[in-house]
PDB file of C-alpha atoms in Angstrom:
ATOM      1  CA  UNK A   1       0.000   0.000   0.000  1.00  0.00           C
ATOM      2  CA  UNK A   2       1.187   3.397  -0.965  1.00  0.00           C
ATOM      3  CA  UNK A   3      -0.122   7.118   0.317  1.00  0.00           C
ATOM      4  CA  UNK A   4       0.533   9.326  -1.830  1.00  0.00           C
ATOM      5  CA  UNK A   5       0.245  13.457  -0.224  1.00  0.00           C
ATOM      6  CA  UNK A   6       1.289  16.665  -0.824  1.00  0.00           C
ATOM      7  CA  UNK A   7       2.861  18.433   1.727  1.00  0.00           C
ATOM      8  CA  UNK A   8       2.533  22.793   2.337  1.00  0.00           C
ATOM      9  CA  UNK A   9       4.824  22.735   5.569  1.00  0.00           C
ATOM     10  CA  UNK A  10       8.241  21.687   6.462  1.00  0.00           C
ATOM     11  CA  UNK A  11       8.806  19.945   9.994  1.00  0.00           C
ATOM     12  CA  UNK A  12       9.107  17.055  12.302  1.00  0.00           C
ATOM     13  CA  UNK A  13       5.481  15.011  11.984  1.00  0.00           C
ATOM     14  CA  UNK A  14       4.355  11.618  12.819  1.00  0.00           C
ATOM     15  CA  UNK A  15       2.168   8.279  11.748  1.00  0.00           C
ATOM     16  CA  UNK A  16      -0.041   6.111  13.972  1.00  0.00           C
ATOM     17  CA  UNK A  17      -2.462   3.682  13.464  1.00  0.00           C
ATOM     18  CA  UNK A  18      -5.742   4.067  15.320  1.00  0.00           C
ATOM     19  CA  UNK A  19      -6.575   0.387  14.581  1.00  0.00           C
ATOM     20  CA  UNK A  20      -7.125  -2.582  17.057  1.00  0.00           C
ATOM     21  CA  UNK A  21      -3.702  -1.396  18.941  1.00  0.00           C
ATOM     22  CA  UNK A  22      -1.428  -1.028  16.417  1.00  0.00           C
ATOM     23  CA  UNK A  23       0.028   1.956  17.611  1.00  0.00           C
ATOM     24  CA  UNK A  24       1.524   0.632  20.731  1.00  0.00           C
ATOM     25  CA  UNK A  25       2.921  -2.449  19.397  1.00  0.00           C
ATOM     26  CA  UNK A  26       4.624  -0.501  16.883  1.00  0.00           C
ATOM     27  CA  UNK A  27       3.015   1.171  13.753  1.00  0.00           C
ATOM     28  CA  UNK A  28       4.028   4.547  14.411  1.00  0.00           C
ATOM     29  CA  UNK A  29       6.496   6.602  13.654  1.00  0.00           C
ATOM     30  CA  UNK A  30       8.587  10.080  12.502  1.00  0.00           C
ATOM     31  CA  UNK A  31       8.124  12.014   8.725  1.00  0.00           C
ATOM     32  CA  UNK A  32      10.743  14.791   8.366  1.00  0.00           C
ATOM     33  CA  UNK A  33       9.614  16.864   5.958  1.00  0.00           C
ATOM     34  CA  UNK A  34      12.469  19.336   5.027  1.00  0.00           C
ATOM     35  CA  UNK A  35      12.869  22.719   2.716  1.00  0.00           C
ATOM     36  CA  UNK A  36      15.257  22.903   0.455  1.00  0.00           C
ATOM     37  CA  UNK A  37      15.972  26.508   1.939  1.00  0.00           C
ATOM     38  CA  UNK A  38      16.990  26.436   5.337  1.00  0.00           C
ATOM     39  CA  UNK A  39      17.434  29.378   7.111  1.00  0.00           C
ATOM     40  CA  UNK A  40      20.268  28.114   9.663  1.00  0.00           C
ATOM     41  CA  UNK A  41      23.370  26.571   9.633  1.00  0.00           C
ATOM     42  CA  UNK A  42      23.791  23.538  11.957  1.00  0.00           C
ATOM     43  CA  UNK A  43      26.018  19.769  11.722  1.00  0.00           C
ATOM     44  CA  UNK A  44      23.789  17.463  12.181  1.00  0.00           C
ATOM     45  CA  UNK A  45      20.125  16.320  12.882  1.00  0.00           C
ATOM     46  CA  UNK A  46      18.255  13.362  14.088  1.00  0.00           C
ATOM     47  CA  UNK A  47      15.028  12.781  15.832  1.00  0.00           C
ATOM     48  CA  UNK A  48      14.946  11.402  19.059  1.00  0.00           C
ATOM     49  CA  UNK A  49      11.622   9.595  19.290  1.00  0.00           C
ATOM     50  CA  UNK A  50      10.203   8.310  22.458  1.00  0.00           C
ATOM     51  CA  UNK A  51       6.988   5.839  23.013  1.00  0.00           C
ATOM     52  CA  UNK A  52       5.241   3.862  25.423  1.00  0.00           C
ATOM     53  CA  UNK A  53       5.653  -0.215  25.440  1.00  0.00           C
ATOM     54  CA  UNK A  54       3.978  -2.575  27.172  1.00  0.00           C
ATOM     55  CA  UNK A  55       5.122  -5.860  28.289  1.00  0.00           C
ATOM     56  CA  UNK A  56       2.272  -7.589  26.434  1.00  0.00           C
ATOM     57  CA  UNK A  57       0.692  -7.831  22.815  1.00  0.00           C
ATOM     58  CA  UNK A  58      -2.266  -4.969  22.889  1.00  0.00           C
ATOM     59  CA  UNK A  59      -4.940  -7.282  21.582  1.00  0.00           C
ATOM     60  CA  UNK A  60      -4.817  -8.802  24.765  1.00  0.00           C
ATOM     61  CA  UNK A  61      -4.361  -6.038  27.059  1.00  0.00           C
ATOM     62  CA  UNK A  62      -7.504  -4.462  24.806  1.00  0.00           C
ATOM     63  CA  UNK A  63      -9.566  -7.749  25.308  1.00  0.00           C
ATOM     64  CA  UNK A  64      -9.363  -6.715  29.112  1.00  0.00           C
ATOM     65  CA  UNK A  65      -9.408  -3.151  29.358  1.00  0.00           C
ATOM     66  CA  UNK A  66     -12.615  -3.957  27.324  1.00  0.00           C
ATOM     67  CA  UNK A  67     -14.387  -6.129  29.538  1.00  0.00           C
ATOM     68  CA  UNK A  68     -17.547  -6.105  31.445  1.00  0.00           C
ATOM     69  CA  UNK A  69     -15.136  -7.743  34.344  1.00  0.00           C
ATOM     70  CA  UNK A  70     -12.707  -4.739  34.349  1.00  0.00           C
ATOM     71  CA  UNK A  71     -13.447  -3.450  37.946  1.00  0.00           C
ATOM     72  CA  UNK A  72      -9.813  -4.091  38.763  1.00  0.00           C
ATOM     73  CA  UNK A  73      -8.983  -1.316  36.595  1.00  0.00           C
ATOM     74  CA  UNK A  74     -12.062   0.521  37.018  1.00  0.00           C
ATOM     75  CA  UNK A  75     -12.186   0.779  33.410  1.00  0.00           C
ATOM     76  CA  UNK A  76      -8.925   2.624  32.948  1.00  0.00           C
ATOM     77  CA  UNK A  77      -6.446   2.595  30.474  1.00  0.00           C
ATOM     78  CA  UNK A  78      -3.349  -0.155  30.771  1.00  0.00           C
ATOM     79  CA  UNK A  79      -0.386   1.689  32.140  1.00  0.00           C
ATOM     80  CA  UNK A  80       2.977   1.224  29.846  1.00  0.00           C
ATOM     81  CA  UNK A  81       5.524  -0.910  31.519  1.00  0.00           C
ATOM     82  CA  UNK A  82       8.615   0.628  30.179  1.00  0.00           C
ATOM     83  CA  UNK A  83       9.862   3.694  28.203  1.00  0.00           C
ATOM     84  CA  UNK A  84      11.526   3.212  24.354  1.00  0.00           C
ATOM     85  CA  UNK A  85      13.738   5.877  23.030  1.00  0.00           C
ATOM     86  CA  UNK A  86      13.959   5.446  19.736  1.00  0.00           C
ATOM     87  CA  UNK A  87      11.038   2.844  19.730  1.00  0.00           C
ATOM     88  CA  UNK A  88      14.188  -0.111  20.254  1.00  0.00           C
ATOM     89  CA  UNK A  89      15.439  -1.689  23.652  1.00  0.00           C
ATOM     90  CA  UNK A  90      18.675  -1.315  22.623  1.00  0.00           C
ATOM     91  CA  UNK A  91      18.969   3.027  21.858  1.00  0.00           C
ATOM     92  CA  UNK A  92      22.364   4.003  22.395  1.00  0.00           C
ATOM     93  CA  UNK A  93      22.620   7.836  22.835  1.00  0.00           C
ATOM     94  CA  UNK A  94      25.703   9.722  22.753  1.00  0.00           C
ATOM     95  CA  UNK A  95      26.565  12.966  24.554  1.00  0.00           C
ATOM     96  CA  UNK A  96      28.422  15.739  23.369  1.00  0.00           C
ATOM     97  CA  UNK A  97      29.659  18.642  26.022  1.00  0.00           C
ATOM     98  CA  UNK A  98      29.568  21.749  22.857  1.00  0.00           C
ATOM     99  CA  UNK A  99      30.321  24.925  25.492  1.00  0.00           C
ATOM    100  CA  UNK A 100      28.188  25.249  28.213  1.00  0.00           C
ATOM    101  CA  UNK A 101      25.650  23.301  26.636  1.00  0.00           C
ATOM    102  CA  UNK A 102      24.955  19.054  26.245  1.00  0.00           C
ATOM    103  CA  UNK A 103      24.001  18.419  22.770  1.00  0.00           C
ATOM    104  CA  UNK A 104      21.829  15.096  22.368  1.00  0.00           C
TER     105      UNK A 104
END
């Protein structure tokens, strides 16, 4: 499947499903869109993008945030087990000391 858009505005945007919890277990992610005339000078860019991740599949934490039975939870949403940077468990990050400021 291909999407095919046009795009009026350069920056930093993002996909996500909405579909049966797709979106935590993965399909998501970062569009750069960038102009060919930028108005600053600068070495290098990346995105840094952070998400949510549970220690289960979501169809079956959906199944029982669903449920008629959920008085546990009181009907509230499943709270994430861990953080992802860079949506991997293995993100390695490096630090740069530029003046009195930490680049990342």
């Amino acid at each position: 499947m291909q999407y095919n858009f046009k795009v009026r505005q350069s920056g930093t945007y993002w996909y996500h499903s909405h579909n049966m919890g797709q979106y935590p277990d993965g399909l998501r992610g970062p569009i750069v869109v960038q102009t060919p005339d930028t108005p600053f000078d600068f070495d290098e860019e990346f995105t840094l993008t952070l998400g949510d991740h549970y220690h289960e599949q979501m169809p079956s934490l959906l199944n029982k945030y669903e449920s008629l039975r959920n008085g546990a939870h009181g009907g509230l949403e499943p709270l994430p087990n861990s953080l992802l940077i860079g949506f991997a468990q293995t993100t390695q990050i490096a630090l740069y000391v530029c003046g009195f400021f930490i680049a990342m």
